Amino acid sequence: MEEKHFNEMVQNLPIGYGYHEVLLNDKGIPCDYRFLDVNNAFEKFTGLMKKDIVGKTILEILPGIVDSEFDWIGYYGNIAINNGKEKFTQYSEPLKRTYKVNVYSPKKLHFVTFFSDYTEERRLNDDFFTLNNILEMSLNSTTDMIFISLDKSYKYLYFNKTHYNDMKNAYNREVKLGDCIFDFMSSKEDIERIKINYDIALSGKSHVTLEKYGDIEVNYYETKFDPTYDMEGKIVGLTVFSSNVT
């Protein structure tokens, strides 16, 4: 699977997405953050266009944000420094909108936001799905994209519904969070082959393969393997995006 496939999926998510880099002053305190990437829903929910903001900082785009009651720079900066994650609902004074936000730090001084425009819902006081439910639905809505996240012991941190179904069809096993993926694979050949790919990612190298897997049902998969890092830049696991191309 080429990187563009993942980028296309992110660009077409029904929720806003933004990837940012936090900037520090000479005292090591967050003073600004730069936009590295946003998706189509981000543009829709904020009115800020990708071509106008990527590469620029929030203070260049919305200088009045420093006068907001909520400290957006400080809040996001703390998460990016401490490898944190949070969920919150907040009104943006510069944009005149309320957002439900899920934010986490994939590596030091960087943070990712997934968010929805909650302005109308708050006004009507409706009880809509939470952002986590929306994100979960997005990851599970596609039937041709497999997504899993593993730790360094090959134990599941996350998998989507498509992966769950594919593992059941291929090996007649029902995968569970916290368990080692190899425990659910009955083919020794498949385990040996996939472990090589996992170990390449755990060594810090991203790569793409086209290989067949399965015991009961055999299919060909185009798969991208990527390492995941903690705030200190240490590899703590890997993520896998895969498509059945049989």
Short mmCIF file of C-alpha atoms in Angstrom, two decimals:
data_model
loop_
_atom_site.label_atom_id
_atom_site.label_comp_id
_atom_site.label_asym_id
_atom_site.label_seq_id
_atom_site.Cartn_x
_atom_site.Cartn_y
_atom_site.Cartn_z
CA MET A 1 0.00 0.00 0.00
CA GLU A 2 1.47 3.33 -1.03
CA GLU A 3 1.63 6.24 1.38
CA LYS A 4 -0.82 8.15 -0.79
CA HIS A 5 -3.55 5.63 0.11
CA PHE A 6 -3.18 6.48 3.80
CA ASN A 7 -3.11 10.20 3.01
CA GLU A 8 -6.27 9.86 0.94
CA MET A 9 -8.02 8.11 3.83
CA VAL A 10 -7.03 10.89 6.24
CA GLN A 11 -8.06 13.60 3.78
CA ASN A 12 -11.53 12.04 3.43
CA LEU A 13 -12.26 11.40 7.11
CA PRO A 14 -15.59 12.96 8.21
CA ILE A 15 -13.79 14.53 11.19
CA GLY A 16 -11.21 17.30 11.23
CA TYR A 17 -7.54 16.32 11.35
CA GLY A 18 -4.48 18.45 12.02
CA TYR A 19 -0.81 17.65 12.56
CA HIS A 20 1.27 20.30 14.32
CA GLU A 21 4.73 21.11 15.65
CA VAL A 22 5.09 23.06 18.90
CA LEU A 23 7.63 25.92 19.04
CA LEU A 24 9.42 26.83 22.28
CA ASN A 25 10.89 30.13 23.44
CA ASP A 26 14.42 30.46 24.82
CA LYS A 27 13.13 29.30 28.22
CA GLY A 28 11.70 26.08 26.80
CA ILE A 29 8.09 27.25 27.15
CA PRO A 30 5.57 26.68 24.31
CA CYS A 31 5.05 29.98 22.53
CA ASP A 32 3.50 28.98 19.19
CA TYR A 33 2.74 25.99 17.00
CA ARG A 34 3.10 25.33 13.30
CA PHE A 35 0.60 23.61 10.99
CA LEU A 36 2.20 20.62 9.20
CA ASP A 37 -0.91 19.05 7.67
CA VAL A 38 -4.71 19.31 7.75
CA ASN A 39 -7.53 17.49 5.96
CA ASN A 40 -10.65 18.54 4.08
CA ALA A 41 -12.88 18.40 7.16
CA PHE A 42 -10.45 20.74 8.95
CA GLU A 43 -11.07 23.33 6.26
CA LYS A 44 -14.83 22.81 6.51
CA PHE A 45 -14.96 23.10 10.32
CA THR A 46 -12.59 26.05 10.71
CA GLY A 47 -12.86 28.03 7.47
CA LEU A 48 -9.05 27.95 7.24
CA MET A 49 -7.69 26.67 3.94
CA LYS A 50 -4.79 24.20 3.80
CA LYS A 51 -2.94 26.20 1.14
CA ASP A 52 -3.03 29.27 3.39
CA ILE A 53 -1.93 27.73 6.70
CA VAL A 54 0.41 24.73 6.21
CA GLY A 55 3.94 25.83 7.09
CA LYS A 56 2.67 28.82 9.06
CA THR A 57 2.12 29.21 12.81
CA ILE A 58 -1.10 29.80 14.69
CA LEU A 59 0.06 33.29 15.69
CA GLU A 60 0.66 34.16 12.06
CA ILE A 61 -2.84 32.99 11.16
CA LEU A 62 -4.83 33.93 14.27
CA PRO A 63 -2.76 36.40 16.34
CA GLY A 64 -5.79 37.15 18.49
CA ILE A 65 -5.73 33.62 19.91
CA VAL A 66 -3.39 34.84 22.67
CA ASP A 67 -6.28 36.93 24.03
CA SER A 68 -8.59 33.92 24.28
CA GLU A 69 -9.75 32.80 27.70
CA PHE A 70 -8.56 29.29 26.87
CA ASP A 71 -4.77 28.90 26.46
CA TRP A 72 -4.65 26.89 23.23
CA ILE A 73 -0.87 27.16 22.79
CA GLY A 74 -0.10 26.25 26.38
CA TYR A 75 -2.61 23.39 26.42
CA TYR A 76 -1.39 21.77 23.22
CA GLY A 77 2.24 22.54 24.12
CA ASN A 78 1.97 20.66 27.41
CA ILE A 79 0.59 17.60 25.61
CA ALA A 80 3.33 17.72 22.96
CA ILE A 81 6.10 18.03 25.56
CA ASN A 82 4.79 15.28 27.85
CA ASN A 83 3.60 12.77 25.22
CA GLY A 84 0.08 13.27 26.53
CA LYS A 85 -3.43 12.80 25.23
CA GLU A 86 -6.69 14.50 26.12
CA LYS A 87 -10.33 14.87 25.11
CA PHE A 88 -12.10 18.17 25.61
CA THR A 89 -14.85 20.47 24.35
CA GLN A 90 -13.94 24.13 23.90
CA TYR A 91 -15.20 27.31 22.30
CA SER A 92 -12.76 29.06 19.95
CA GLU A 93 -13.17 32.81 20.21
CA PRO A 94 -11.23 33.66 17.02
CA LEU A 95 -13.26 31.16 14.95
CA LYS A 96 -16.56 31.68 16.80
CA ARG A 97 -17.16 27.93 16.98
CA THR A 98 -17.19 25.15 19.56
CA TYR A 99 -15.18 21.99 18.97
CA LYS A 100 -15.01 18.52 20.46
CA VAL A 101 -11.34 17.60 20.30
CA ASN A 102 -9.26 14.46 20.75
CA VAL A 103 -5.56 15.34 20.90
CA TYR A 104 -2.45 13.22 21.38
CA SER A 105 1.30 13.48 20.88
CA PRO A 106 2.84 10.92 18.47
CA LYS A 107 6.35 12.20 19.22
CA LYS A 108 8.03 14.95 21.22
CA LEU A 109 6.99 18.51 20.35
CA HIS A 110 4.31 17.29 17.93
CA PHE A 111 0.59 16.77 18.37
CA VAL A 112 -2.34 15.48 16.34
CA THR A 113 -5.93 16.66 16.68
CA PHE A 114 -9.10 14.91 15.58
CA PHE A 115 -12.14 17.12 16.08
CA SER A 116 -15.72 17.83 15.14
CA ASP A 117 -17.65 21.10 14.97
CA TYR A 118 -19.90 21.01 18.04
CA THR A 119 -21.34 24.50 17.63
CA GLU A 120 -24.84 23.54 16.52
CA GLU A 121 -25.03 20.51 18.79
CA ARG A 122 -24.16 22.61 21.81
CA ARG A 123 -26.69 25.25 20.84
CA LEU A 124 -29.44 22.66 20.59
CA ASN A 125 -28.10 20.75 23.62
CA ASP A 126 -28.28 17.47 21.70
CA ASP A 127 -26.53 14.33 22.87
CA PHE A 128 -24.60 13.26 19.79
CA PHE A 129 -21.89 10.67 19.55
CA THR A 130 -18.62 11.55 21.26
CA LEU A 131 -15.54 12.18 19.14
CA ASN A 132 -14.10 8.82 20.09
CA ASN A 133 -17.19 7.10 18.72
CA ILE A 134 -16.94 9.09 15.49
CA LEU A 135 -13.27 8.24 15.11
CA GLU A 136 -13.96 4.58 15.83
CA MET A 137 -16.73 4.57 13.24
CA SER A 138 -14.38 6.15 10.70
CA LEU A 139 -11.71 3.51 11.20
CA ASN A 140 -14.29 0.74 11.01
CA SER A 141 -16.33 2.14 8.14
CA THR A 142 -13.98 0.95 5.43
CA THR A 143 -14.11 -2.71 4.44
CA ASP A 144 -10.88 -2.70 2.42
CA MET A 145 -8.50 -1.01 4.86
CA ILE A 146 -6.98 -2.93 7.76
CA PHE A 147 -5.45 -0.97 10.64
CA ILE A 148 -3.63 -2.43 13.63
CA SER A 149 -1.25 -1.11 16.27
CA LEU A 150 1.14 -3.38 18.15
CA ASP A 151 3.65 -2.91 20.95
CA LYS A 152 7.24 -4.22 20.84
CA SER A 153 6.04 -7.62 22.07
CA TYR A 154 3.64 -7.85 19.10
CA LYS A 155 0.64 -7.41 21.41
CA TYR A 156 -2.47 -5.64 20.16
CA LEU A 157 -2.92 -2.00 21.17
CA TYR A 158 -5.68 -1.48 18.61
CA PHE A 159 -7.28 -3.13 15.61
CA ASN A 160 -10.25 -2.20 13.48
CA LYS A 161 -13.24 -4.32 12.52
CA THR A 162 -11.82 -5.23 9.11
CA HIS A 163 -8.73 -6.78 10.70
CA TYR A 164 -10.88 -8.67 13.19
CA ASN A 165 -12.98 -10.13 10.36
CA ASP A 166 -9.96 -10.96 8.19
CA MET A 167 -8.23 -12.83 11.02
CA LYS A 168 -11.39 -14.81 11.66
CA ASN A 169 -11.66 -15.74 7.97
CA ALA A 170 -7.96 -16.52 7.58
CA TYR A 171 -7.32 -18.45 10.81
CA ASN A 172 -10.75 -18.93 12.40
CA ARG A 173 -9.61 -17.02 15.50
CA GLU A 174 -11.14 -14.02 17.29
CA VAL A 175 -8.38 -11.54 18.11
CA LYS A 176 -8.30 -9.70 21.45
CA LEU A 177 -6.63 -6.50 22.66
CA GLY A 178 -3.58 -7.12 24.81
CA ASP A 179 -2.79 -10.51 23.28
CA CYS A 180 0.06 -11.35 20.92
CA ILE A 181 -1.01 -11.43 17.28
CA PHE A 182 1.01 -14.61 16.69
CA ASP A 183 -1.23 -16.49 19.15
CA PHE A 184 -4.03 -16.16 16.61
CA MET A 185 -2.10 -17.32 13.55
CA SER A 186 -2.08 -21.05 12.84
CA SER A 187 0.39 -20.91 9.92
CA LYS A 188 4.05 -21.02 11.04
CA GLU A 189 5.08 -19.77 7.60
CA ASP A 190 2.85 -16.72 7.96
CA ILE A 191 4.22 -16.01 11.45
CA GLU A 192 7.82 -16.17 10.26
CA ARG A 193 7.12 -13.90 7.29
CA ILE A 194 5.10 -11.29 9.15
CA LYS A 195 7.56 -11.23 12.07
CA ILE A 196 10.34 -10.24 9.68
CA ASN A 197 8.24 -7.28 8.51
CA TYR A 198 7.33 -6.30 12.07
CA ASP A 199 10.99 -6.40 13.10
CA ILE A 200 12.00 -4.19 10.18
CA ALA A 201 9.49 -1.57 11.38
CA LEU A 202 10.66 -1.99 14.98
CA SER A 203 14.20 -1.28 13.78
CA GLY A 204 13.00 2.14 12.58
CA LYS A 205 12.36 1.47 8.91
CA SER A 206 9.02 1.99 7.14
CA HIS A 207 8.36 -0.32 4.22
CA VAL A 208 5.65 -1.73 1.95
CA THR A 209 5.07 -5.39 1.01
CA LEU A 210 2.78 -7.46 -1.19
CA GLU A 211 2.38 -10.93 0.32
CA LYS A 212 -0.17 -13.67 0.89
CA TYR A 213 -1.46 -14.69 4.30
CA GLY A 214 -4.03 -17.11 5.65
CA ASP A 215 -4.57 -20.74 6.51
CA ILE A 216 -8.28 -21.41 6.08
CA GLU A 217 -8.71 -18.57 3.58
CA VAL A 218 -5.63 -17.25 1.72
CA ASN A 219 -5.49 -13.70 0.36
CA TYR A 220 -2.89 -11.25 -0.94
CA TYR A 221 -2.29 -8.06 1.07
CA GLU A 222 -0.53 -4.82 0.21
CA THR A 223 0.78 -3.63 3.56
CA LYS A 224 2.64 -0.61 4.95
CA PHE A 225 4.60 -1.06 8.19
CA ASP A 226 5.67 1.97 10.26
CA PRO A 227 7.45 2.33 13.61
CA THR A 228 5.79 4.32 16.41
CA TYR A 229 7.80 6.51 18.79
CA ASP A 230 7.47 7.89 22.31
CA MET A 231 8.23 11.49 23.33
CA GLU A 232 11.96 10.72 23.59
CA GLY A 233 12.08 9.35 20.06
CA LYS A 234 12.34 5.73 21.19
CA ILE A 235 10.49 3.07 19.22
CA VAL A 236 7.65 1.62 21.29
CA GLY A 237 5.76 -0.38 18.68
CA LEU A 238 4.47 -0.30 15.14
CA THR A 239 1.38 0.46 13.09
CA VAL A 240 0.18 -1.48 10.09
CA PHE A 241 -2.10 -0.35 7.26
CA SER A 242 -3.11 -3.10 4.87
CA SER A 243 -5.43 -3.70 1.93
CA ASN A 244 -6.71 -7.02 0.61
CA VAL A 245 -5.75 -6.93 -3.08
CA THR A 246 -6.68 -10.49 -3.94
#
